PDB file of C-alpha atoms in Angstrom:
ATOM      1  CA  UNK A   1     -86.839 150.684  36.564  1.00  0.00           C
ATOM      2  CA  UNK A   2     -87.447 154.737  35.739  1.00  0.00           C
ATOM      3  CA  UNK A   3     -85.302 157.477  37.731  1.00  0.00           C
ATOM      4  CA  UNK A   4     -86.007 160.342  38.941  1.00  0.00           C
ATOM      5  CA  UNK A   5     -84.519 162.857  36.568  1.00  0.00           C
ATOM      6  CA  UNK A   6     -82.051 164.764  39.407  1.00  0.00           C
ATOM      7  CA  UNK A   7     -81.313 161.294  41.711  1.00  0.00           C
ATOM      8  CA  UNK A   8     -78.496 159.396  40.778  1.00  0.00           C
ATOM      9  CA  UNK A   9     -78.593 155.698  40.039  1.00  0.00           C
ATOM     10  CA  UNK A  10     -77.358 153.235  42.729  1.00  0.00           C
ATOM     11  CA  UNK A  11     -75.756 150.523  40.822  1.00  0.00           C
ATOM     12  CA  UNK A  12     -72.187 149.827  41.210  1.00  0.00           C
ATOM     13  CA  UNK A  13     -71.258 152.878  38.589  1.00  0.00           C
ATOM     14  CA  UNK A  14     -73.216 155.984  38.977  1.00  0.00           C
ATOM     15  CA  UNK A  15     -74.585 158.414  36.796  1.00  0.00           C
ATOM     16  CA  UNK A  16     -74.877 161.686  36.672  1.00  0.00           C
ATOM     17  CA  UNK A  17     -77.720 162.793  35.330  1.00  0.00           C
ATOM     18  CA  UNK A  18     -78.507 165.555  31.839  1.00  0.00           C
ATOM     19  CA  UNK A  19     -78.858 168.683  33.384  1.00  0.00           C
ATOM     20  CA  UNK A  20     -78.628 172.574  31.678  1.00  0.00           C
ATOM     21  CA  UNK A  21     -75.732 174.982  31.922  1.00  0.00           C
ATOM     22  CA  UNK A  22     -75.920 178.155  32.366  1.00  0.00           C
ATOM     23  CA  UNK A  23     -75.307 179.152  29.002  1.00  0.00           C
ATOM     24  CA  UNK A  24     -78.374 177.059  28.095  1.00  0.00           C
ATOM     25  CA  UNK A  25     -76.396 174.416  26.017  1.00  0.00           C
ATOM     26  CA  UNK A  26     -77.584 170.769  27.560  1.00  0.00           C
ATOM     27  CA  UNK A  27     -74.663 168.839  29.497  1.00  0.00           C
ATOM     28  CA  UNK A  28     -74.995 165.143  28.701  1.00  0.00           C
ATOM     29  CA  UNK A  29     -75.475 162.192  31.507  1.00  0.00           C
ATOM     30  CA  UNK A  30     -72.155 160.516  33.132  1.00  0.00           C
ATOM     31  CA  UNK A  31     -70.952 157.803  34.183  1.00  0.00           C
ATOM     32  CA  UNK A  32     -68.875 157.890  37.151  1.00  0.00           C
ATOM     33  CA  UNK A  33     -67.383 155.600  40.038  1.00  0.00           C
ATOM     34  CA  UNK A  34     -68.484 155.743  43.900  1.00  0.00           C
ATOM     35  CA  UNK A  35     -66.893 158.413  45.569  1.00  0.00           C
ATOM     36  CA  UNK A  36     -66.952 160.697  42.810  1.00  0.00           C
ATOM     37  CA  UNK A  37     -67.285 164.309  44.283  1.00  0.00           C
ATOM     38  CA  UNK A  38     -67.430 166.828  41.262  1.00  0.00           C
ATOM     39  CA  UNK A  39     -65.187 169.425  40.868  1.00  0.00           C
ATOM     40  CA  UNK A  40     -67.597 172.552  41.650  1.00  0.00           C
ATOM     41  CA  UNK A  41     -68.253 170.391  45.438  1.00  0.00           C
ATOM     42  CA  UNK A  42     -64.873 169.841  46.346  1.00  0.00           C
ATOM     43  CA  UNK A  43     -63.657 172.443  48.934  1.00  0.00           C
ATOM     44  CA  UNK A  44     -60.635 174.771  48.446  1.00  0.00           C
ATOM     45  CA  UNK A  45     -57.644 174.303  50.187  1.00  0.00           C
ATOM     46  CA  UNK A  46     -56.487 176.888  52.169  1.00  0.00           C
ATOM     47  CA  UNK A  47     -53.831 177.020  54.712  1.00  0.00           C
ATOM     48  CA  UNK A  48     -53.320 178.989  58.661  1.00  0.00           C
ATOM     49  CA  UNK A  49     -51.577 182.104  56.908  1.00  0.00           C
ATOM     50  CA  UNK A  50     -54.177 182.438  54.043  1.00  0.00           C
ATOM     51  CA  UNK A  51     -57.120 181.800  57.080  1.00  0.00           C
ATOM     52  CA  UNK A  52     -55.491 184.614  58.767  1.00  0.00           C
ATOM     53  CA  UNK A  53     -55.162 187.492  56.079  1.00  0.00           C
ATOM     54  CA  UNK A  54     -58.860 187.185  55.255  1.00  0.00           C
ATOM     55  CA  UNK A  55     -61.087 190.024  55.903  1.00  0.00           C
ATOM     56  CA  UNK A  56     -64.023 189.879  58.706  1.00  0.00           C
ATOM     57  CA  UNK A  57     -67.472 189.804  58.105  1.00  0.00           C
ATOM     58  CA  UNK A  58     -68.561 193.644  57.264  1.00  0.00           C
ATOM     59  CA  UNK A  59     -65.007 195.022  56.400  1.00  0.00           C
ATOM     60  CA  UNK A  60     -65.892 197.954  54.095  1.00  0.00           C
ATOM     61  CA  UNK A  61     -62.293 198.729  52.099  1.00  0.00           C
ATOM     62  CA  UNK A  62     -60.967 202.448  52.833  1.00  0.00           C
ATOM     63  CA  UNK A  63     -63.112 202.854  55.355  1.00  0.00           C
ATOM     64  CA  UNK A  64     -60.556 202.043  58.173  1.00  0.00           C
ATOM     65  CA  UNK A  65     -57.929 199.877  58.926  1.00  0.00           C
ATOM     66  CA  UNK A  66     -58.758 196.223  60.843  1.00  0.00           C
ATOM     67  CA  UNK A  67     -57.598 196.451  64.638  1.00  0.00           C
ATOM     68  CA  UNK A  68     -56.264 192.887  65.806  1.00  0.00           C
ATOM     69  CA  UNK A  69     -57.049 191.846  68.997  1.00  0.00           C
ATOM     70  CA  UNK A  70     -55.178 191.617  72.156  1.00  0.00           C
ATOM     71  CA  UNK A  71     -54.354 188.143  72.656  1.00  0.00           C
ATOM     72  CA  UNK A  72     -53.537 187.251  69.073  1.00  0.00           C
ATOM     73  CA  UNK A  73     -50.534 189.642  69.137  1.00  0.00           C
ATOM     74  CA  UNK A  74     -48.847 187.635  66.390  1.00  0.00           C
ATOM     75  CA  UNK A  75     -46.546 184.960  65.543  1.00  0.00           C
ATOM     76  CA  UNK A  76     -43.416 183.766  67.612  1.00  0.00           C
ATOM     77  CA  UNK A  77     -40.951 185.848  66.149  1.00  0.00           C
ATOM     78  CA  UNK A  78     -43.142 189.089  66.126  1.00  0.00           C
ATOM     79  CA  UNK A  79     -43.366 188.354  69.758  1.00  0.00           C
ATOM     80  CA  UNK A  80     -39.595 188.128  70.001  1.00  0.00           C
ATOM     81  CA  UNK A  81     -38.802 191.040  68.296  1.00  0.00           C
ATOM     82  CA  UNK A  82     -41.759 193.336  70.166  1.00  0.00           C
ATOM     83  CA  UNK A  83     -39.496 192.337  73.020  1.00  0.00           C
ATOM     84  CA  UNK A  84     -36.483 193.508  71.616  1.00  0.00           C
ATOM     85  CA  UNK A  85     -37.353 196.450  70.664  1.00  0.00           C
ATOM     86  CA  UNK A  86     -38.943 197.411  74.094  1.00  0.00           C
ATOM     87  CA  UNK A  87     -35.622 196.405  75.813  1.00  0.00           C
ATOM     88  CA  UNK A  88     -33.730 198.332  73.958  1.00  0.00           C
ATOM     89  CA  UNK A  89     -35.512 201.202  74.437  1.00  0.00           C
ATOM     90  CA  UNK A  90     -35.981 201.044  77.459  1.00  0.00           C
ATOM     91  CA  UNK A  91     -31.982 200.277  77.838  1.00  0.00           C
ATOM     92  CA  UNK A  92     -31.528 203.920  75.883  1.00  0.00           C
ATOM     93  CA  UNK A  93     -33.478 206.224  77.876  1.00  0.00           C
ATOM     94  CA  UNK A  94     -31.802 204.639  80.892  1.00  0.00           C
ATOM     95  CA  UNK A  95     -28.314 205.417  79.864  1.00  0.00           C
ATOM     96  CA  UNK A  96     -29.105 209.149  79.263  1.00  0.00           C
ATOM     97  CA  UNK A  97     -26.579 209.705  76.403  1.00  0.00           C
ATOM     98  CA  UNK A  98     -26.482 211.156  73.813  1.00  0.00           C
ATOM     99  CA  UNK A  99     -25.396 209.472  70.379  1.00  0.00           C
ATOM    100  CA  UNK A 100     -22.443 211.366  68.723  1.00  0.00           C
ATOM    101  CA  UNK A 101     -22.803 212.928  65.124  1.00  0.00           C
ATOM    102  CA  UNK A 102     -20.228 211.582  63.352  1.00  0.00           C
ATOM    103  CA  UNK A 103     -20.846 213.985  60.461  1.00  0.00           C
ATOM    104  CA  UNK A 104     -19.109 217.634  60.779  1.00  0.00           C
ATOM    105  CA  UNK A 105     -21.731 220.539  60.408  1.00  0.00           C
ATOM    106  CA  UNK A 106     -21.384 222.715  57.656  1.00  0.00           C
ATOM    107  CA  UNK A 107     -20.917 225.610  59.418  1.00  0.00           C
ATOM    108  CA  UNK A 108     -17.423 223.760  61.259  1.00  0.00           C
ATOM    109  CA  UNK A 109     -16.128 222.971  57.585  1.00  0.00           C
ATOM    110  CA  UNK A 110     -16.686 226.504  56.437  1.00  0.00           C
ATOM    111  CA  UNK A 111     -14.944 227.875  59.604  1.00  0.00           C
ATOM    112  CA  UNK A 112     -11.812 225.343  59.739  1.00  0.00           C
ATOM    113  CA  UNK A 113     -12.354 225.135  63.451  1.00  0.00           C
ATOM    114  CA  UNK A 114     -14.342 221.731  64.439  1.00  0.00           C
ATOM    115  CA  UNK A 115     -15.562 222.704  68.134  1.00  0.00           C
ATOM    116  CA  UNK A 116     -15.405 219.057  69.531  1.00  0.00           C
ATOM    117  CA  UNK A 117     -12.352 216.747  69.170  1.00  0.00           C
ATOM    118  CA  UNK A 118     -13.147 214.323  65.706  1.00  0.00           C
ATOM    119  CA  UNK A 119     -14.725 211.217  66.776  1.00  0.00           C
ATOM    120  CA  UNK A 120     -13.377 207.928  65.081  1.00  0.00           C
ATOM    121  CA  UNK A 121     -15.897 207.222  62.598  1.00  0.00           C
ATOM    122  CA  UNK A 122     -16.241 211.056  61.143  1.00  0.00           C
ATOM    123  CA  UNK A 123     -12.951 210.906  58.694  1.00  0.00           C
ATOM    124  CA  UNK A 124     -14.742 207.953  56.430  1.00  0.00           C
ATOM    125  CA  UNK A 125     -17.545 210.397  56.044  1.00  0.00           C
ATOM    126  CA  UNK A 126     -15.390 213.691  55.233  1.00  0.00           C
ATOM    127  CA  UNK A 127     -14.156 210.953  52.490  1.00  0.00           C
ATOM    128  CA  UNK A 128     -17.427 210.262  51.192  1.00  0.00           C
ATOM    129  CA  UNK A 129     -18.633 214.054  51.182  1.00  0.00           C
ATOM    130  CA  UNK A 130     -15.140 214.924  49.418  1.00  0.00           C
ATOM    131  CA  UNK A 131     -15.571 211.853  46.957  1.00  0.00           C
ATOM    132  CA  UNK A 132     -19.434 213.083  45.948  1.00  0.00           C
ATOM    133  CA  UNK A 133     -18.206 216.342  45.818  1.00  0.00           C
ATOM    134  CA  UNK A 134     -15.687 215.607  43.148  1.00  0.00           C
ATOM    135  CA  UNK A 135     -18.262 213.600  41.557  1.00  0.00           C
ATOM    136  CA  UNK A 136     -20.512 216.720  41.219  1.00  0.00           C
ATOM    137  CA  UNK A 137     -17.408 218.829  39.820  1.00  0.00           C
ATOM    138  CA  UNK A 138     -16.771 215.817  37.347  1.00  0.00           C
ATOM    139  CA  UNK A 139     -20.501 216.640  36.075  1.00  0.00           C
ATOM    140  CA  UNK A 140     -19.926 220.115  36.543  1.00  0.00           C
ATOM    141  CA  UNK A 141     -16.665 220.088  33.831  1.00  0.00           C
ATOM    142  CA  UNK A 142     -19.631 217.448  31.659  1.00  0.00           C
ATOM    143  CA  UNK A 143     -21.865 219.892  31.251  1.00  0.00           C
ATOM    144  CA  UNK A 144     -19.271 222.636  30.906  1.00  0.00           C
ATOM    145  CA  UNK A 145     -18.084 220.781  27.790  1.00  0.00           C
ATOM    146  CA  UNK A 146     -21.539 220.206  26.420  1.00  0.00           C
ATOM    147  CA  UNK A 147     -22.075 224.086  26.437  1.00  0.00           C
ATOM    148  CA  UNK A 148     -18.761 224.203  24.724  1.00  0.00           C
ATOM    149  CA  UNK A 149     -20.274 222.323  22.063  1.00  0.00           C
ATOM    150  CA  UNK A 150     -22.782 224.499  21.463  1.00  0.00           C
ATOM    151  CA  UNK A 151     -25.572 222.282  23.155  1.00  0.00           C
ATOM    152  CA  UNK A 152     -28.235 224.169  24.694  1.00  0.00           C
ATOM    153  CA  UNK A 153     -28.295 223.576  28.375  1.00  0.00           C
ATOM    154  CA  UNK A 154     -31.623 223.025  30.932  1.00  0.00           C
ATOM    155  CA  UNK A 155     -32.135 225.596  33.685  1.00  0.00           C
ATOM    156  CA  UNK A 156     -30.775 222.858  36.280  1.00  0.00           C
ATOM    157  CA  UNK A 157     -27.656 222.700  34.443  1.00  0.00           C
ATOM    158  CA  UNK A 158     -27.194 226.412  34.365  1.00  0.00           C
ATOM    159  CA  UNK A 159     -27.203 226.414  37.966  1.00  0.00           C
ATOM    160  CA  UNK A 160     -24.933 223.196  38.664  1.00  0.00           C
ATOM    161  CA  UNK A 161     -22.154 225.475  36.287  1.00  0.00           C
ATOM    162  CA  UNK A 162     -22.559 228.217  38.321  1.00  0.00           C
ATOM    163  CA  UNK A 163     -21.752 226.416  41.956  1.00  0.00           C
ATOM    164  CA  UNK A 164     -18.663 225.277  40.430  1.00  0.00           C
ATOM    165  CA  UNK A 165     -16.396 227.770  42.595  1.00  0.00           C
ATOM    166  CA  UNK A 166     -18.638 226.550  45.992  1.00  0.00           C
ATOM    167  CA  UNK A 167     -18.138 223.044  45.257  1.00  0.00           C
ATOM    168  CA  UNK A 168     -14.011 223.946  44.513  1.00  0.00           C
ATOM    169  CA  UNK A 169     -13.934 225.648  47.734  1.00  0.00           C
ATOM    170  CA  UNK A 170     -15.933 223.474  49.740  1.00  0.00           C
ATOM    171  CA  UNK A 171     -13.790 220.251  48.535  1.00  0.00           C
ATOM    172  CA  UNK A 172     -10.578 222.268  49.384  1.00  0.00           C
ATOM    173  CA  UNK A 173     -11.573 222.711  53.059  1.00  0.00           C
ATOM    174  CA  UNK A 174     -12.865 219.358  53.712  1.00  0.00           C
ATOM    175  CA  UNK A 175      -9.349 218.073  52.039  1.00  0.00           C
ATOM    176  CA  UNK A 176      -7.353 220.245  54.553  1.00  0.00           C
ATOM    177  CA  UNK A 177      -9.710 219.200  57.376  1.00  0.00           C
ATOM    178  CA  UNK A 178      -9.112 215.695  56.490  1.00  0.00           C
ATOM    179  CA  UNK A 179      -5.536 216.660  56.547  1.00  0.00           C
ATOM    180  CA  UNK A 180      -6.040 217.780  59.710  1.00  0.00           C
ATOM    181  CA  UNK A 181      -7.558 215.444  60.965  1.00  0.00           C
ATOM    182  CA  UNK A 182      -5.229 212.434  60.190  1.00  0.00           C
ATOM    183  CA  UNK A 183      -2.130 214.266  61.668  1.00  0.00           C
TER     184      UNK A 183
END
């Protein structure tokens, strides 16, 4: 009983038959059981979100983005949240307000004289300009005592030393405005 030389044999184990790689080296006949699928037929697994992400047919990278279309708009939650977010818009330009700067201009601070009564939430951020601004004189007195040193000092440096007497004078009008404020 002779085979061809690219069938496999029918008995009850098959065979696979001596065939060349690639590479040219010879890869020897196998045995294997029914069913067998070898490992370069098997297909990959993929999953919905992996299905989804792939490119279409023709998609030419840089040359433009890919439009989705209309009725596949997303997932559940995008959905939900495209809702949202066009509510709530929709809910602000209704109202007609305005929302309220909690932070004081510079001009007010430098002046003394804050033209509209201090909303609630604008002391916490007088604290946090006052506690950055002492941060920045901390460096200031840093690099102060590196040039005291005799270290030789970057042109960036040069200039922080010489707004030491702003940042003084704009930390001792945001402390009185503070003050101010909490009386």
């Amino acid at each position: 009983m002779s085979q061809s030389p690219g069938a496999a044999s029918t008995t009850a184990t098959s065979t696979i038959p001596a065939s060349r790689r690639a590479d040219g080296t010879l890869r020897k006949e196998r045995k294997v059981r029914p069913g067998y699928v070898p490992p370069e037929d098997v297909k990959r697994y993929t999953n919905a979100k992996v299905e989804s992400m792939k490119l279409p047919e023709g998609y030419v990278p840089g040359l433009g983005v890919v439009e989705k279309k209309e009725g596949a708009a997303g997932s559940k939650s995008a959905k939900k949240n495209a809702k949202r977010k066009e509510k709530k818009t929709t809910a602000d330009a209704g109202s007609g307000q305005t929302p309220v700067k909690p932070v004081v201009e510079e001009e007010q601070l430098r002046n003394g004289k804050p033209t509209e009564t201090a909303p609630s939430g604008q002391q916490p951020d007088n604290e946090k300009r006052l506690k950055n601004l002492r941060k920045k004189l901390r460096q200031i007195d840093d690099i102060q005592a590196k040039l005291d040193k005799g270290n030789e000092l970057l042109p960036e440096q040069r200039e922080k030393l010489q707004s030491r007497s702003d940042v003084e004078k704009e930390i001792h009008e945001i402390e009185e405005l503070v003050a101010k404020l909490t009386v």
